[in-house]
Amino acid sequence: MLYLTEADVESLVGMDDAIDALDGAFRQWGRDGPATLPRPRLALPERAAQLRAASLPSAGVFGHKVYFRGFFMFTLYSIEERKILAMIEAGTLGAIRTGAASGIATRHLARDDAATVGLIGLGRIGRNQLMAVTAVRPVREVAVYCRTAEMRESFAAEMSAELGVAVRAVDSAEACVRNNEIVIVATNSADPVIKGEWLSAGQHVNAVGA
């Protein structure tokens, strides 16, 4: 059985890999019966464990992920051999996969010439959302916002260097949304963070978060 740590995943899996793999899985959806389960939650003394499961018959595999209090583990099984193939620490993998899903949505639904992005929420999920969108569109400018000014500025500088794209911090969520062709919302806020009146015809919105 293969065991991969978070460090292994970071060194082995890139955003392009994830987008290609997930796009291929989605394309099989109506052909050979991939399936997912609704997300069950298991009550624990503190918070709850959440579980996810899916199958991909075309690849001969199924798997499940469990996560709670910052711990993420994915287990992959062979359908034919009836055995565990791998256990993978999945915090990084989950963030990449979430980004890849939005990258695929952007590839198929955003305008072909969309080149400006507004990102609200600058955690690990937001970072991977931005990496996925820049992988599928020729982005020339990104506006980023979160509630902490220092984090906005450091994120903008870091991602400008990493992506080779002009990333600038702005001082409001509205400034992130108005006049940008792709909008990404990746927060855990219980309240709405964008307003419909800020949106205009032809914008594409990736909204992520529980």
One Martini backbone bead per residue (centre of mass of N, CA, C, O) as a GRO file, in nm:
protein
  210
    1MET     BB    1   0.096   0.037   0.022
    2LEU     BB    2   0.043   0.367  -0.032
    3TYR     BB    3   0.209   0.657   0.124
    4LEU     BB    4   0.103   1.002   0.152
    5THR     BB    5   0.203   1.308   0.216
    6GLU     BB    6   0.182   1.637   0.205
    7ALA     BB    7   0.463   1.668   0.078
    8ASP     BB    8   0.418   1.475  -0.155
    9VAL     BB    9   0.185   1.624  -0.287
   10GLU     BB   10   0.331   1.894  -0.337
   11SER     BB   11   0.556   1.748  -0.530
   12LEU     BB   12   0.339   1.585  -0.739
   13VAL     BB   13   0.095   1.804  -0.751
   14GLY     BB   14  -0.061   1.988  -0.993
   15MET     BB   15  -0.296   2.183  -1.134
   16ASP     BB   16  -0.296   2.053  -1.415
   17ASP     BB   17  -0.338   1.766  -1.316
   18ALA     BB   18  -0.611   1.812  -1.172
   19ILE     BB   19  -0.773   1.918  -1.410
   20ASP     BB   20  -0.741   1.672  -1.596
   21ALA     BB   21  -0.852   1.453  -1.403
   22LEU     BB   22  -1.131   1.584  -1.340
   23ASP     BB   23  -1.231   1.619  -1.627
   24GLY     BB   24  -1.226   1.316  -1.692
   25ALA     BB   25  -1.430   1.233  -1.474
   26PHE     BB   26  -1.668   1.408  -1.568
   27ARG     BB   27  -1.686   1.276  -1.859
   28GLN     BB   28  -1.783   0.989  -1.723
   29TRP     BB   29  -2.060   1.028  -1.584
   30GLY     BB   30  -2.256   0.920  -1.841
   31ARG     BB   31  -2.110   0.625  -1.891
   32ASP     BB   32  -1.989   0.447  -1.602
   33GLY     BB   33  -2.094   0.548  -1.307
   34PRO     BB   34  -2.020   0.767  -1.136
   35ALA     BB   35  -2.008   0.833  -0.774
   36THR     BB   36  -2.173   0.996  -0.498
   37LEU     BB   37  -2.195   1.109  -0.167
   38PRO     BB   38  -2.333   1.242   0.067
   39ARG     BB   39  -2.241   1.441   0.339
   40PRO     BB   40  -2.151   1.306   0.623
   41ARG     BB   41  -2.194   1.335   0.986
   42LEU     BB   42  -1.992   1.285   1.280
   43ALA     BB   43  -2.027   1.292   1.597
   44LEU     BB   44  -1.835   1.474   1.837
   45PRO     BB   45  -1.721   1.624   2.112
   46GLU     BB   46  -1.567   1.799   1.882
   47ARG     BB   47  -1.749   1.843   1.659
   48ALA     BB   48  -1.701   1.691   1.327
   49ALA     BB   49  -1.707   1.434   1.107
   50GLN     BB   50  -1.625   1.415   0.761
   51LEU     BB   51  -1.764   1.255   0.465
   52ARG     BB   52  -1.638   1.107   0.158
   53ALA     BB   53  -1.752   0.960  -0.164
   54ALA     BB   54  -1.615   0.776  -0.459
   55SER     BB   55  -1.643   0.671  -0.805
   56LEU     BB   56  -1.426   0.514  -1.085
   57PRO     BB   57  -1.470   0.268  -1.305
   58SER     BB   58  -1.269   0.339  -1.541
   59ALA     BB   59  -1.025   0.304  -1.307
   60GLY     BB   60  -1.103   0.092  -1.073
   61VAL     BB   61  -1.217   0.301  -0.844
   62PHE     BB   62  -1.232   0.400  -0.493
   63GLY     BB   63  -1.325   0.648  -0.231
   64HIS     BB   64  -1.230   0.816   0.085
   65LYS     BB   65  -1.299   1.096   0.306
   66VAL     BB   66  -1.161   1.231   0.612
   67TYR     BB   67  -1.260   1.509   0.837
   68PHE     BB   68  -1.101   1.679   1.131
   69ARG     BB   69  -0.956   1.930   1.282
   70GLY     BB   70  -0.733   1.937   1.026
   71PHE     BB   71  -0.788   1.640   0.933
   72PHE     BB   72  -0.674   1.451   0.635
   73MET     BB   73  -0.809   1.150   0.463
   74PHE     BB   74  -0.726   0.929   0.192
   75THR     BB   75  -0.885   0.635   0.043
   76LEU     BB   76  -0.776   0.385  -0.192
   77TYR     BB   77  -0.947   0.156  -0.416
   78SER     BB   78  -0.982  -0.160  -0.554
   79ILE     BB   79  -1.228  -0.323  -0.713
   80GLU     BB   80  -1.105  -0.593  -0.823
   81GLU     BB   81  -0.890  -0.650  -0.575
   82ARG     BB   82  -0.990  -0.569  -0.295
   83LYS     BB   83  -0.802  -0.305  -0.212
   84ILE     BB   84  -0.562  -0.108  -0.091
   85LEU     BB   85  -0.363   0.143  -0.250
   86ALA     BB   86  -0.410   0.419  -0.070
   87MET     BB   87  -0.277   0.676   0.151
   88ILE     BB   88  -0.379   1.028   0.185
   89GLU     BB   89  -0.290   1.325   0.266
   90ALA     BB   90  -0.569   1.584   0.211
   91GLY     BB   91  -0.541   1.893   0.234
   92THR     BB   92  -0.398   1.973  -0.029
   93LEU     BB   93  -0.567   1.803  -0.225
   94GLY     BB   94  -0.839   1.944  -0.167
   95ALA     BB   95  -0.755   2.229  -0.257
   96ILE     BB   96  -0.682   2.151  -0.547
   97ARG     BB   97  -0.954   2.028  -0.628
   98THR     BB   98  -1.125   2.280  -0.582
   99GLY     BB   99  -0.975   2.448  -0.789
  100ALA     BB  100  -1.016   2.263  -1.037
  101ALA     BB  101  -1.325   2.289  -1.055
  102SER     BB  102  -1.312   2.597  -1.119
  103GLY     BB  103  -1.136   2.572  -1.368
  104ILE     BB  104  -1.342   2.414  -1.533
  105ALA     BB  105  -1.572   2.616  -1.518
  106THR     BB  106  -1.411   2.843  -1.653
  107ARG     BB  107  -1.342   2.704  -1.920
  108HIS     BB  108  -1.667   2.660  -1.998
  109LEU     BB  109  -1.809   2.957  -1.891
  110ALA     BB  110  -1.619   3.159  -1.957
  111ARG     BB  111  -1.496   3.383  -2.130
  112ASP     BB  112  -1.239   3.366  -2.354
  113ASP     BB  113  -1.142   3.685  -2.279
  114ALA     BB  114  -1.097   3.650  -1.989
  115ALA     BB  115  -0.853   3.866  -1.774
  116THR     BB  116  -1.010   3.940  -1.505
  117VAL     BB  117  -0.971   3.930  -1.137
  118GLY     BB  118  -1.167   3.853  -0.840
  119LEU     BB  119  -1.059   3.803  -0.491
  120ILE     BB  120  -1.230   3.648  -0.212
  121GLY     BB  121  -1.016   3.510  -0.022
  122LEU     BB  122  -0.672   3.418   0.119
  123GLY     BB  123  -0.646   3.129   0.144
  124ARG     BB  124  -0.586   2.819   0.035
  125ILE     BB  125  -0.834   2.814  -0.149
  126GLY     BB  126  -0.791   3.085  -0.294
  127ARG     BB  127  -0.517   3.019  -0.414
  128ASN     BB  128  -0.618   2.773  -0.589
  129GLN     BB  129  -0.823   2.926  -0.749
  130LEU     BB  130  -0.624   3.115  -0.890
  131MET     BB  131  -0.444   2.898  -1.019
  132ALA     BB  132  -0.670   2.774  -1.194
  133VAL     BB  133  -0.756   3.022  -1.359
  134THR     BB  134  -0.462   3.081  -1.474
  135ALA     BB  135  -0.457   2.795  -1.628
  136VAL     BB  136  -0.728   2.877  -1.833
  137ARG     BB  137  -0.640   3.186  -1.840
  138PRO     BB  138  -0.516   3.503  -1.967
  139VAL     BB  139  -0.418   3.664  -1.716
  140ARG     BB  140  -0.347   4.020  -1.626
  141GLU     BB  141  -0.547   4.073  -1.365
  142VAL     BB  142  -0.563   4.114  -0.995
  143ALA     BB  143  -0.801   4.129  -0.734
  144VAL     BB  144  -0.770   4.159  -0.371
  145TYR     BB  145  -0.961   4.035  -0.072
  146CYS     BB  146  -0.962   4.114   0.279
  147ARG     BB  147  -0.985   4.223   0.611
  148THR     BB  148  -0.663   4.222   0.597
  149ALA     BB  149  -0.429   4.432   0.488
  150GLU     BB  150  -0.163   4.276   0.523
  151MET     BB  151  -0.259   4.022   0.370
  152ARG     BB  152  -0.319   4.154   0.101
  153GLU     BB  153  -0.032   4.251   0.037
  154SER     BB  154   0.125   3.980   0.063
  155PHE     BB  155  -0.040   3.819  -0.140
  156ALA     BB  156   0.008   3.998  -0.387
  157ALA     BB  157   0.317   3.972  -0.394
  158GLU     BB  158   0.339   3.662  -0.405
  159MET     BB  159   0.149   3.609  -0.661
  160SER     BB  160   0.298   3.781  -0.863
  161ALA     BB  161   0.558   3.610  -0.856
  162GLU     BB  162   0.432   3.322  -0.911
  163LEU     BB  163   0.244   3.407  -1.182
  164GLY     BB  164   0.314   3.670  -1.352
  165VAL     BB  165   0.097   3.873  -1.225
  166ALA     BB  166  -0.109   4.136  -1.165
  167VAL     BB  167  -0.136   4.194  -0.813
  168ARG     BB  168  -0.394   4.362  -0.619
  169ALA     BB  169  -0.489   4.545  -0.357
  170VAL     BB  170  -0.805   4.598  -0.202
  171ASP     BB  171  -1.063   4.776   0.014
  172SER     BB  172  -1.296   4.588  -0.127
  173ALA     BB  173  -1.531   4.378  -0.247
  174GLU     BB  174  -1.643   4.557  -0.471
  175ALA     BB  175  -1.366   4.604  -0.616
  176CYS     BB  176  -1.347   4.296  -0.697
  177VAL     BB  177  -1.610   4.285  -0.881
  178ARG     BB  178  -1.602   4.526  -1.038
  179ASN     BB  179  -1.498   4.483  -1.374
  180ASN     BB  180  -1.468   4.176  -1.346
  181GLU     BB  181  -1.481   3.872  -1.530
  182ILE     BB  182  -1.374   3.719  -1.269
  183VAL     BB  183  -1.518   3.563  -0.976
  184ILE     BB  184  -1.396   3.496  -0.639
  185VAL     BB  185  -1.540   3.302  -0.363
  186ALA     BB  186  -1.340   3.217  -0.050
  187THR     BB  187  -1.529   3.158   0.225
  188ASN     BB  188  -1.668   3.122   0.581
  189SER     BB  189  -1.906   3.294   0.564
  190ALA     BB  190  -2.244   3.341   0.683
  191ASP     BB  191  -2.238   3.587   0.499
  192PRO     BB  192  -2.267   3.783   0.255
  193VAL     BB  193  -2.000   3.926   0.021
  194ILE     BB  194  -2.198   3.980  -0.216
  195LYS     BB  195  -2.370   4.174  -0.468
  196GLY     BB  196  -2.575   4.185  -0.736
  197GLU     BB  197  -2.522   4.494  -0.810
  198TRP     BB  198  -2.210   4.434  -0.888
  199LEU     BB  199  -2.302   4.288  -1.127
  200SER     BB  200  -2.249   4.175  -1.470
  201ALA     BB  201  -2.271   4.100  -1.775
  202GLY     BB  202  -2.060   3.805  -1.824
  203GLN     BB  203  -1.991   3.712  -1.562
  204HIS     BB  204  -1.786   3.497  -1.358
  205VAL     BB  205  -1.873   3.273  -1.078
  206ASN     BB  206  -1.686   3.151  -0.799
  207ALA     BB  207  -1.838   2.965  -0.534
  208VAL     BB  208  -1.680   2.903  -0.215
  209GLY     BB  209  -1.813   2.721   0.054
  210ALA     BB  210  -1.985   2.640   0.372
   0.00000   0.00000   0.00000
